[in-house]
């Protein structure tokens, strides 16, 4: 794994995900002070739900960069997300970000909720 800012990069983004995130970052009016937040929160049909969106950095966040995309993750979320791959599906039947998490013991049908 690459390291940046003394932090191991905990997740990977596929080429499709990188392209879509950079497209979003190049939209008019995008707030370039924000980072891409990767995380988890309680809820969903399997107990935990993935978080992926743009946000401000907080004190408890680790910061890392993937292909020029500034990313943040709450330090405590690495336990759940280390080694996860994020992809972008642009098809008509399934459109959106998908998460492939080796730490999940159970994943629901929607693909955005998991259990450890």
XYZ file of N, CA and C in Angstrom:
348
model
N 0.838 -1.182 0.000
C 0.000 0.000 0.000
C 0.884 1.246 0.000
N 0.420 2.252 -0.733
C 1.132 3.527 -0.746
C 0.854 4.256 0.567
N 1.742 5.160 0.904
C 1.469 5.994 2.063
C 1.604 7.448 1.667
N 0.851 8.288 2.324
C 0.928 9.719 2.134
C 0.573 10.376 3.454
N 1.232 11.452 3.781
C 0.982 12.175 5.026
C 1.065 11.236 6.219
N 2.027 10.290 6.187
C 2.264 9.332 7.259
C 1.073 8.423 7.535
N 0.192 8.247 6.573
C -0.976 7.410 6.745
C -1.021 6.396 5.619
N -1.239 5.137 5.948
C -1.425 4.124 4.924
C -2.762 4.364 4.243
N -2.803 4.207 2.930
C -4.062 4.384 2.213
C -4.923 3.164 2.487
N -6.043 3.346 3.209
C -6.818 2.203 3.682
C -7.754 1.583 2.644
N -8.133 2.348 1.627
C -9.081 1.852 0.626
C -8.521 2.106 -0.766
N -9.096 1.423 -1.755
C -8.704 1.688 -3.133
C -9.928 2.141 -3.917
N -9.665 2.943 -4.927
C -10.699 3.392 -5.852
C -10.368 2.814 -7.221
N -11.356 2.244 -7.890
C -11.125 1.748 -9.237
C -11.009 2.936 -10.187
N -10.561 2.665 -11.395
C -10.437 3.721 -12.395
C -11.789 4.398 -12.643
N -12.858 3.607 -12.667
C -14.199 4.160 -12.866
C -14.603 5.090 -11.733
N -14.299 4.705 -10.486
C -14.634 5.539 -9.337
C -13.823 6.830 -9.361
N -12.537 6.739 -9.701
C -11.684 7.929 -9.771
C -12.226 8.899 -10.815
N -12.601 8.386 -11.985
C -13.136 9.226 -13.057
C -14.407 9.938 -12.607
N -15.331 9.218 -11.955
C -16.596 9.814 -11.517
C -16.364 10.836 -10.404
N -15.494 10.548 -9.453
C -15.228 11.491 -8.356
C -14.595 12.760 -8.910
N -13.636 12.613 -9.821
C -13.009 13.802 -10.419
C -14.022 14.602 -11.245
N -14.961 13.905 -11.897
C -16.010 14.612 -12.637
C -16.848 15.457 -11.679
N -17.217 14.877 -10.539
C -17.984 15.612 -9.538
C -17.199 16.807 -9.000
N -15.898 16.617 -8.791
C -15.054 17.696 -8.258
C -14.877 18.840 -9.265
N -15.077 18.549 -10.556
C -14.932 19.571 -11.589
C -16.248 20.264 -11.935
N -17.329 19.914 -11.235
C -18.613 20.567 -11.464
C -18.522 22.032 -11.030
N -19.218 22.926 -11.725
C -19.229 24.336 -11.313
C -19.775 24.463 -9.889
N -19.129 25.288 -9.088
C -19.581 25.535 -7.721
C -19.092 24.524 -6.705
N -18.279 23.528 -7.113
C -17.768 22.553 -6.150
C -16.881 23.262 -5.125
N -17.056 22.942 -3.849
C -16.273 23.528 -2.757
C -14.951 22.758 -2.630
N -13.873 23.356 -3.137
C -12.577 22.677 -3.155
C -11.880 22.642 -1.792
N -12.553 23.148 -0.755
C -12.005 22.992 0.596
C -12.438 21.653 1.190
N -13.336 20.950 0.517
C -13.846 19.681 1.026
C -12.975 18.515 0.579
N -13.062 17.432 1.351
C -12.353 16.183 1.096
C -13.393 15.106 0.795
N -12.952 14.043 0.157
C -13.826 12.895 -0.037
C -13.815 12.082 1.253
N -14.966 12.016 1.919
C -15.061 11.256 3.173
C -15.494 9.828 2.864
N -14.697 8.866 3.370
C -15.018 7.452 3.292
C -15.232 7.004 4.727
N -16.359 6.366 5.005
C -16.615 5.966 6.385
C -17.780 5.014 6.502
N -18.212 4.836 7.731
C -19.357 3.979 8.047
C -20.229 4.697 9.064
N -21.486 4.279 9.125
C -22.380 4.741 10.186
C -23.338 3.610 10.504
N -23.889 3.647 11.691
C -24.837 2.621 12.096
C -26.108 2.726 11.280
N -26.724 1.573 10.985
C -27.985 1.565 10.252
C -27.938 0.607 9.091
N -28.976 0.647 8.299
C -29.056 -0.259 7.154
C -29.554 -1.621 7.590
N -29.850 -2.463 6.616
C -30.446 -3.765 6.932
C -29.448 -4.763 7.510
N -28.142 -4.498 7.420
C -27.157 -5.427 7.986
C -26.439 -4.865 9.209
N -26.749 -3.648 9.616
C -26.172 -3.093 10.839
C -25.301 -1.874 10.638
N -24.559 -1.794 9.524
C -23.717 -0.638 9.246
C -23.879 -0.260 7.776
N -23.756 1.035 7.487
C -23.903 1.559 6.139
C -22.646 2.321 5.769
N -22.250 2.236 4.504
C -21.085 2.978 4.025
C -21.419 4.453 3.856
N -20.418 5.298 4.107
C -20.524 6.729 3.894
C -19.509 7.098 2.822
N -19.951 7.803 1.801
C -19.064 8.303 0.757
C -19.632 9.635 0.295
N -18.896 10.697 0.546
C -19.360 12.027 0.157
C -18.307 13.062 0.490
N -18.565 14.289 0.103
C -17.608 15.362 0.348
C -17.923 16.037 1.670
N -16.872 16.354 2.438
C -17.045 16.844 3.798
C -15.797 17.629 4.213
N -15.914 18.334 5.323
C -14.779 19.046 5.912
C -14.009 18.094 6.829
N -12.708 18.307 6.930
C -11.854 17.487 7.789
C -12.118 17.829 9.256
N -12.138 16.785 10.092
C -12.316 16.949 11.532
C -11.077 16.429 12.254
N -10.938 16.745 13.533
C -9.744 16.382 14.309
C -9.471 14.887 14.333
N -10.525 14.065 14.358
C -10.330 12.618 14.476
C -10.161 11.925 13.124
N -9.937 12.702 12.067
C -9.779 12.138 10.723
C -8.322 11.909 10.356
N -8.089 10.786 9.664
C -6.830 10.566 8.954
C -7.019 11.143 7.563
N -5.950 11.661 6.996
C -6.005 12.235 5.658
C -5.080 11.450 4.738
N -5.540 11.166 3.516
C -4.734 10.482 2.525
C -5.179 10.952 1.144
N -4.425 10.581 0.142
C -4.731 11.024 -1.216
C -4.676 9.827 -2.164
N -5.640 9.773 -3.074
C -5.681 8.732 -4.096
C -5.792 9.424 -5.451
N -4.782 9.280 -6.294
C -4.793 9.844 -7.645
C -5.190 11.318 -7.656
N -4.663 12.091 -6.708
C -4.950 13.520 -6.658
C -6.251 13.876 -5.961
N -6.978 12.874 -5.454
C -8.238 13.129 -4.743
C -7.937 13.174 -3.249
N -8.147 14.332 -2.595
C -7.903 14.403 -1.150
C -9.007 13.670 -0.396
N -8.618 12.700 0.437
C -9.578 11.850 1.145
C -9.383 11.953 2.654
N -10.475 11.715 3.379
C -10.432 11.658 4.846
C -11.261 10.471 5.320
N -10.877 9.960 6.494
C -11.618 8.875 7.132
C -11.414 9.005 8.630
N -12.485 8.859 9.378
C -12.372 8.838 10.831
C -11.430 7.702 11.219
N -10.483 7.993 12.102
C -9.466 7.001 12.485
C -10.076 5.669 12.932
N -11.214 5.711 13.597
C -11.824 4.483 14.115
C -12.490 3.652 13.022
N -12.701 4.201 11.825
C -13.393 3.464 10.766
C -12.468 2.535 9.982
N -11.155 2.710 10.117
C -10.216 1.858 9.407
C -10.399 0.391 9.725
N -10.793 0.094 10.954
C -11.054 -1.277 11.391
C -12.075 -1.958 10.478
N -13.075 -1.211 10.032
C -14.147 -1.763 9.207
C -13.854 -1.692 7.711
N -12.991 -0.752 7.310
C -12.863 -0.441 5.886
C -11.518 -0.781 5.268
N -10.533 -1.163 6.062
C -9.194 -1.401 5.534
C -9.238 -2.474 4.432
N -8.729 -2.158 3.269
C -8.694 -3.092 2.158
C -9.912 -3.038 1.248
N -10.874 -2.168 1.538
C -12.088 -2.074 0.741
C -11.808 -1.429 -0.615
N -12.521 -1.895 -1.633
C -12.424 -1.301 -2.965
C -13.754 -0.626 -3.296
N -13.663 0.614 -3.789
C -14.847 1.379 -4.185
C -14.832 1.491 -5.705
N -15.960 1.162 -6.311
C -16.087 1.178 -7.768
C -17.285 2.040 -8.147
N -17.350 2.439 -9.411
C -18.485 3.183 -9.948
C -19.116 2.337 -11.047
N -20.406 2.102 -10.936
C -21.170 1.393 -11.953
C -22.037 2.409 -12.681
N -21.847 2.532 -13.983
C -22.585 3.545 -14.737
C -23.641 2.983 -15.654
N -24.033 1.734 -15.474
C -25.000 1.091 -16.356
C -26.431 1.524 -16.088
N -27.322 1.107 -16.958
C -28.734 1.445 -16.801
C -29.381 0.676 -15.655
N -28.968 -0.567 -15.438
C -29.579 -1.387 -14.389
C -29.025 -1.100 -13.004
N -27.746 -0.791 -12.907
C -27.167 -0.445 -11.610
C -26.243 0.745 -11.814
N -26.567 1.836 -11.162
C -25.800 3.056 -11.312
C -25.450 3.566 -9.926
N -24.175 3.811 -9.703
C -23.745 4.354 -8.423
C -22.461 3.708 -7.957
N -22.037 4.107 -6.776
C -20.810 3.563 -6.200
C -21.110 2.220 -5.554
N -20.174 1.281 -5.710
C -20.298 -0.025 -5.084
C -19.096 -0.243 -4.176
N -19.283 -1.072 -3.167
C -18.272 -1.293 -2.144
C -17.970 -2.781 -2.040
N -16.702 -3.139 -2.188
C -16.268 -4.524 -2.020
C -15.379 -4.560 -0.788
N -15.923 -5.086 0.308
C -15.268 -4.998 1.607
C -14.867 -6.392 2.109
N -13.560 -6.678 2.195
C -13.121 -7.986 2.678
C -13.392 -8.208 4.167
N -13.722 -7.145 4.905
C -13.968 -7.253 6.346
C -15.422 -7.591 6.674
N -16.306 -7.503 5.686
C -17.726 -7.728 5.938
C -18.021 -9.226 6.038
N -18.697 -9.617 7.104
C -19.105 -11.012 7.251
C -20.435 -11.245 6.557
N -21.203 -10.176 6.374
C -22.513 -10.268 5.750
C -22.777 -8.959 5.012
N -23.293 -9.040 3.787
C -23.636 -7.868 3.003
C -25.068 -8.012 2.549
N -25.818 -6.919 2.556
C -27.217 -7.004 2.136
C -27.316 -6.911 0.620
N -28.505 -7.130 0.099
C -28.745 -7.111 -1.336
C -28.492 -5.770 -1.989
N -28.676 -4.669 -1.246
C -28.476 -3.347 -1.844
C -26.995 -3.015 -1.993
N -26.122 -3.714 -1.273
C -24.682 -3.500 -1.402
C -24.131 -2.313 -0.649
N -24.986 -1.607 0.093
C -24.496 -0.447 0.831
C -24.541 -0.666 2.335
N -24.944 -1.849 2.770
C -25.043 -2.172 4.187
C -24.285 -3.470 4.438
N -23.656 -3.568 5.619
C -22.849 -4.752 5.919
C -22.773 -4.995 7.409
N -22.266 -6.160 7.775
C -22.015 -6.523 9.175
C -20.609 -7.066 9.256
N -19.999 -6.947 10.440
C -18.649 -7.504 10.664
C -18.716 -8.600 11.701
